[in-house]
Short mmCIF file of C-alpha atoms and ligand atoms in Angstrom, two decimals:
data_model
loop_
_atom_site.label_atom_id
_atom_site.label_comp_id
_atom_site.label_asym_id
_atom_site.label_seq_id
_atom_site.Cartn_x
_atom_site.Cartn_y
_atom_site.Cartn_z
CA MET A 684 0.08 -0.22 -0.02
CA ARG A 685 1.31 3.36 -0.85
CA VAL A 686 0.29 6.65 0.54
CA LEU A 687 1.16 10.18 -0.61
CA ALA A 688 0.99 12.75 2.24
CA VAL A 689 0.53 16.47 1.20
CA ASN A 690 1.48 18.60 3.87
CA ASP A 691 3.93 20.99 5.33
CA ILE A 692 7.05 20.44 7.12
CA SER A 693 6.96 22.33 10.31
CA CYS A 694 10.65 21.68 11.42
CA VAL A 695 9.64 21.87 15.19
CA GLY A 696 6.21 21.42 16.77
CA LYS A 697 5.41 17.76 15.74
CA CYS A 698 2.53 18.28 13.34
CA SER A 699 2.07 17.60 9.59
CA LEU A 700 4.74 15.74 7.80
CA THR A 701 6.87 15.18 10.67
CA VAL A 702 3.86 13.15 12.18
CA ALA A 703 2.38 11.65 9.09
CA LEU A 704 5.88 9.90 8.26
CA PRO A 705 6.57 8.05 11.38
CA VAL A 706 2.94 7.06 12.01
CA LEU A 707 2.12 5.69 8.51
CA SER A 708 5.41 3.86 8.27
CA ALA A 709 4.80 2.39 11.79
CA CYS A 710 1.47 1.26 10.22
CA GLY A 711 3.27 -0.69 7.60
CA VAL A 712 2.58 1.63 4.95
CA THR A 713 4.91 3.28 2.36
CA CYS A 714 4.45 7.06 2.78
CA ASP A 715 5.78 9.43 -0.03
CA ILE A 716 5.64 13.32 0.60
CA LEU A 717 4.62 16.49 -1.18
CA PRO A 718 5.69 19.29 1.13
CA THR A 719 3.58 22.42 0.67
CA ALA A 720 5.61 24.70 2.79
CA LEU A 721 8.91 24.74 4.94
CA LEU A 722 8.45 26.34 8.41
CA SER A 723 10.83 26.77 11.25
CA THR A 724 7.72 26.04 13.37
CA HIS A 725 4.06 25.76 12.88
CA THR A 726 2.05 28.81 13.12
CA GLY A 727 -0.22 27.93 16.24
CA GLY A 728 1.38 29.68 19.30
CA PHE A 729 4.91 30.54 17.97
CA THR A 730 5.87 33.88 16.84
CA GLY A 731 8.53 34.88 14.54
CA TYR A 732 8.33 31.64 12.63
CA THR A 733 9.77 31.40 8.97
CA PHE A 734 7.60 30.37 6.24
CA LEU A 735 8.71 29.40 2.70
CA SER A 736 5.94 28.37 0.37
CA LEU A 737 6.75 25.60 -1.99
CA ASP A 738 4.24 26.22 -4.85
CA GLU A 739 6.78 26.34 -7.80
CA GLU A 740 8.73 23.38 -6.45
CA MET A 741 5.65 21.22 -5.84
CA LYS A 742 4.86 21.69 -9.63
CA LYS A 743 8.24 20.58 -10.82
CA ILE A 744 7.99 17.66 -8.27
CA ALA A 745 4.72 16.48 -9.81
CA ASP A 746 5.93 16.74 -13.34
CA HIS A 747 8.79 14.60 -12.39
CA TRP A 748 6.50 12.03 -10.78
CA GLN A 749 4.57 12.01 -13.87
CA THR A 750 7.44 10.65 -15.88
CA LEU A 751 7.74 7.80 -13.25
CA GLY A 752 4.25 6.61 -13.65
CA LEU A 753 3.69 7.03 -9.88
CA GLN A 754 0.04 6.08 -8.70
CA TYR A 755 -1.20 6.10 -5.08
CA ASP A 756 -3.71 3.84 -3.06
CA LEU A 757 -4.39 6.70 -0.89
CA ILE A 758 -3.81 10.48 -0.77
CA TYR A 759 -3.96 12.41 2.41
CA SER A 760 -3.93 16.29 2.16
CA GLY A 761 -3.48 18.42 5.28
CA TYR A 762 -2.21 22.01 5.94
CA LEU A 763 -2.36 24.02 2.67
CA GLY A 764 -0.78 27.60 2.65
CA SER A 765 -2.75 29.26 0.17
CA ARG A 766 -6.03 28.92 -2.17
CA ALA A 767 -3.65 28.41 -5.41
CA GLN A 768 -2.16 25.36 -3.33
CA ILE A 769 -5.89 24.02 -2.60
CA ALA A 770 -6.39 24.10 -6.54
CA PHE A 771 -3.17 22.29 -7.09
CA VAL A 772 -4.15 19.49 -4.86
CA LYS A 773 -7.04 18.83 -6.92
CA ASP A 774 -4.76 18.48 -9.73
CA ILE A 775 -2.50 16.21 -7.79
CA ARG A 776 -5.59 13.90 -7.11
CA ARG A 777 -6.55 13.79 -10.65
CA ARG A 778 -3.03 12.87 -11.80
CA PHE A 779 -1.76 10.53 -9.18
CA LEU A 780 -4.63 8.85 -7.36
CA LYS A 781 -5.49 5.33 -8.50
CA LYS A 782 -9.04 4.76 -9.86
CA ASP A 783 -10.24 3.07 -6.80
CA GLY A 784 -7.79 4.99 -4.41
CA ILE A 785 -8.75 6.95 -1.47
CA PHE A 786 -8.83 10.74 -1.03
CA VAL A 787 -8.54 11.87 2.48
CA VAL A 788 -8.81 15.63 3.20
CA ASP A 789 -7.96 16.98 6.74
CA PRO A 790 -9.30 20.72 6.08
CA VAL A 791 -6.81 22.43 8.34
CA LEU A 792 -8.35 25.69 9.11
CA GLY A 793 -8.35 26.30 12.78
CA ASP A 794 -8.95 25.49 16.44
CA ASN A 795 -10.67 26.97 19.43
CA PHE A 796 -13.34 28.46 17.11
CA THR A 797 -10.94 30.69 15.45
CA PHE A 798 -8.89 30.51 12.10
CA TYR A 799 -5.14 29.76 12.12
CA LYS A 800 -2.94 32.76 11.22
CA GLY A 801 -3.40 33.50 7.44
CA PHE A 802 -6.81 31.75 6.95
CA ASP A 803 -10.04 33.56 6.46
CA ASP A 804 -13.73 32.86 5.05
CA ALA A 805 -12.52 32.79 1.34
CA PHE A 806 -9.88 30.11 2.20
CA ALA A 807 -12.48 28.20 4.05
CA ALA A 808 -14.82 28.29 0.97
CA GLU A 809 -11.96 26.89 -1.30
CA MET A 810 -11.16 24.09 1.34
CA LEU A 811 -14.91 23.20 1.03
CA SER A 812 -14.54 22.82 -2.70
CA LEU A 813 -11.36 20.40 -2.04
CA CYS A 814 -13.72 18.54 0.65
CA ALA A 815 -16.27 17.97 -2.31
CA GLU A 816 -13.71 15.84 -4.02
CA ALA A 817 -12.78 13.73 -1.02
CA ASP A 818 -13.92 10.07 -0.07
CA TYR A 819 -13.20 11.05 3.75
CA ILE A 820 -12.84 14.76 5.37
CA LEU A 821 -11.67 14.93 8.93
CA PRO A 822 -12.63 18.33 10.26
CA ASN A 823 -12.32 19.01 14.07
CA GLU A 824 -15.23 20.74 15.84
CA THR A 825 -13.79 24.24 14.94
CA GLU A 826 -13.21 23.26 11.14
CA SER A 827 -16.80 21.66 11.11
CA TYR A 828 -18.02 24.88 12.20
CA LEU A 829 -15.74 27.08 9.79
CA LEU A 830 -16.91 25.01 6.87
CA THR A 831 -20.81 24.81 7.60
CA GLY A 832 -21.43 27.69 10.00
CA THR A 833 -23.23 25.74 12.41
CA ARG A 834 -22.16 24.40 15.81
CA ASP A 835 -24.79 21.67 15.77
CA PHE A 836 -22.82 18.63 14.88
CA SER A 837 -25.79 16.44 13.67
CA ALA A 838 -26.61 19.63 11.27
CA ALA A 839 -22.94 19.89 10.28
CA LEU A 840 -22.63 16.36 9.45
CA ALA A 841 -25.71 16.39 7.39
CA LYS A 842 -24.35 19.52 5.50
CA LEU A 843 -20.83 17.90 5.04
CA GLY A 844 -22.52 14.78 3.98
CA GLU A 845 -24.03 16.55 1.05
CA ILE A 846 -20.82 16.94 -0.57
CA CYS A 847 -18.55 14.07 0.61
CA PRO A 848 -19.68 10.41 1.26
CA HIS A 849 -17.73 9.97 4.55
CA PRO A 850 -17.54 13.27 6.75
CA VAL A 851 -15.83 12.72 10.17
CA ILE A 852 -16.20 15.52 12.80
CA THR A 853 -13.45 14.86 15.49
CA GLY A 854 -13.31 15.79 19.15
CA ALA A 855 -16.95 17.14 18.96
CA LYS A 856 -17.77 18.30 22.42
CA SER A 857 -21.58 17.48 23.39
CA GLU A 858 -23.42 17.93 26.64
CA ASN A 859 -22.24 14.72 28.16
CA GLY A 860 -18.75 14.13 26.57
CA TYR A 861 -16.66 14.07 23.52
CA TYR A 862 -17.93 12.21 20.30
CA ILE A 863 -16.70 11.48 16.79
CA TYR A 864 -19.62 12.25 14.51
CA TYR A 865 -19.44 10.46 11.24
CA ARG A 866 -21.35 9.06 8.11
CA ASP A 867 -20.91 5.56 7.17
CA GLY A 868 -24.11 4.82 5.30
CA ASP A 869 -26.03 6.21 8.23
CA ASP A 870 -25.15 9.12 10.38
CA LYS A 871 -23.55 7.79 13.57
CA ARG A 872 -21.45 9.13 16.58
CA LEU A 873 -18.94 7.17 18.54
CA ALA A 874 -18.19 8.45 22.23
CA ILE A 875 -14.49 8.79 22.65
CA PRO A 876 -12.41 9.20 25.77
CA CYS A 877 -10.91 12.90 25.74
CA VAL A 878 -9.28 15.52 27.75
CA GLU A 879 -10.58 19.19 28.16
CA GLY A 880 -8.74 21.80 26.06
CA SER A 881 -6.84 21.66 22.97
CA PHE A 882 -3.46 19.72 22.25
CA HIS A 883 -1.40 21.08 19.26
CA GLY A 884 -0.89 18.49 16.70
CA ALA A 885 -3.49 15.98 17.84
CA GLY A 886 -5.50 16.40 14.54
CA ASP A 887 -2.46 15.38 12.51
CA VAL A 888 -1.81 12.19 14.62
CA PHE A 889 -5.51 11.45 14.19
CA ALA A 890 -5.58 11.84 10.54
CA SER A 891 -2.18 9.92 9.86
CA ALA A 892 -3.24 6.98 12.18
CA PHE A 893 -6.65 6.72 10.65
CA CYS A 894 -5.28 6.69 7.05
CA GLY A 895 -2.80 4.02 8.21
CA CYS A 896 -5.63 1.96 9.71
CA LEU A 897 -7.68 2.38 6.31
CA MET A 898 -4.63 1.07 4.38
CA ARG A 899 -4.39 -1.86 6.45
CA GLY A 900 -7.81 -2.90 5.64
CA LEU A 901 -9.89 -1.77 8.72
CA PRO A 902 -13.39 -0.78 8.06
CA PRO A 903 -13.97 3.13 8.99
CA GLU A 904 -15.66 2.45 12.41
CA ARG A 905 -12.87 0.23 13.72
CA ALA A 906 -10.27 2.76 12.27
CA LEU A 907 -11.92 5.53 14.14
CA ASP A 908 -12.18 3.64 17.44
CA ILE A 909 -8.41 2.39 17.34
CA THR A 910 -7.27 5.67 16.24
CA ALA A 911 -9.32 7.50 19.05
CA GLN A 912 -7.77 5.40 21.55
CA PHE A 913 -4.27 6.16 20.40
CA CYS A 914 -4.80 9.92 20.38
CA TYR A 915 -6.27 9.79 23.92
CA ARG A 916 -3.23 7.93 25.34
CA ALA A 917 -1.14 10.31 23.78
CA ILE A 918 -2.83 13.17 24.93
CA LEU A 919 -2.69 11.80 28.59
CA ARG A 920 1.04 11.45 28.22
CA THR A 921 1.36 14.89 26.76
CA GLN A 922 -0.48 16.33 29.80
CA LYS A 923 1.75 14.58 32.05
CA GLU A 924 5.18 15.07 30.42
CA VAL A 925 4.92 18.47 28.29
CA GLN A 926 5.01 21.91 29.94
CA ASP A 927 4.27 23.61 26.64
CA ARG A 928 1.69 22.23 24.45
CA LYS A 929 2.67 24.11 21.31
CA TYR A 930 5.37 21.52 21.05
CA GLY A 931 2.84 18.92 20.12
CA LEU A 932 1.98 15.45 21.41
CA ASN A 933 4.26 12.90 22.91
CA TYR A 934 2.61 10.23 20.81
CA GLU A 935 6.01 8.21 20.11
CA ARG A 936 5.67 5.82 23.05
CA GLU A 937 1.94 5.00 22.32
CA ILE A 938 2.67 3.80 18.77
CA TYR A 939 3.41 0.44 20.01
CA PRO A 940 0.02 -0.21 21.85
CA PHE A 941 -1.70 1.17 18.80
CA LEU A 942 0.16 -1.15 16.45
CA GLY A 943 -0.88 -3.86 18.67
CA ALA A 944 -4.44 -2.91 18.30
CA LEU A 945 -4.03 -2.29 14.48
CA GLU A 946 -2.35 -5.67 13.83
CA ALA A 947 -4.85 -7.51 15.73
CA GLU A 948 -7.57 -6.42 13.22
CA ALA A 949 -5.64 -5.78 10.09
CA THR A 950 -6.61 -7.78 7.11
CA ARG A 951 -3.74 -6.78 4.70
O1 PXL B 1212 -1.41 21.06 13.06
C1 PXL B 1212 -2.06 21.73 12.10
C2 PXL B 1212 -0.97 22.56 11.47
C3 PXL B 1212 -0.25 22.09 10.27
N1 PXL B 1212 0.56 22.90 9.81
C4 PXL B 1212 1.05 24.20 10.22
C5 PXL B 1212 0.19 24.79 11.09
C6 PXL B 1212 -0.70 24.14 11.88
C7 PXL B 1212 -1.63 24.56 12.97
O2 PXL B 1212 -1.35 25.66 13.43
O3 PXL B 1212 0.37 25.99 11.63
C8 PXL B 1212 2.06 24.95 9.69
#
């Protein structure tokens, strides 16, 4: 199984490609990368970070790949730095996804009900058009709101379900706990263990692990369950071990139990 992760390289802060590569490799899946930008750190909580957009380089990389005839079982897109990049990812999907391949979009837009730096409503509208080409979309509760304009998760799921067959709203806080709202034929919700507050990079760990589980043949519901347990354990560890949450999740030592659960159910 061969995956292409389209995401940025934030050198410090454990998110995007520095998470996708180790997690997908650990799952037993080949992970190629298409870097969208190079940053000294991610943009969530750091100031003074450097940002080099790789727009021009991405085009050259894709043209070279075309000569190699590369085709992917799954393409996973995450943080995109501009509306032009969103348009280019649509092109990447058309050129490099196998006919029956899976396109997973994590519509990285914001957290705590606000946009990350540099994003606005026009960017969210463009991201929604990318979501319309995806098989799975993985917005967090903030992104679900920014994409649909509603904080009611059932209503948001219904709206997202009009454009994408498998919307998954992660970390959705309801009256009596946290849930994943998702559509898998019917609309469902899965109660998940969760810790109050936001943990930077958790969405990227979640998306990477979920893609790994899908590639190993798990049905979406099992993939979501195992992935949610992994994230929860990583978040608990981070709460204990990490002073400053902008440095990301201490997920590394939770990979082993996660893989135990994955291997027990993997069919390929
Ligand atoms: O984890 C999401 C993310 C990815 N990449 C960059 C970010 C963020 C969130 O802040 O800034 C560059």
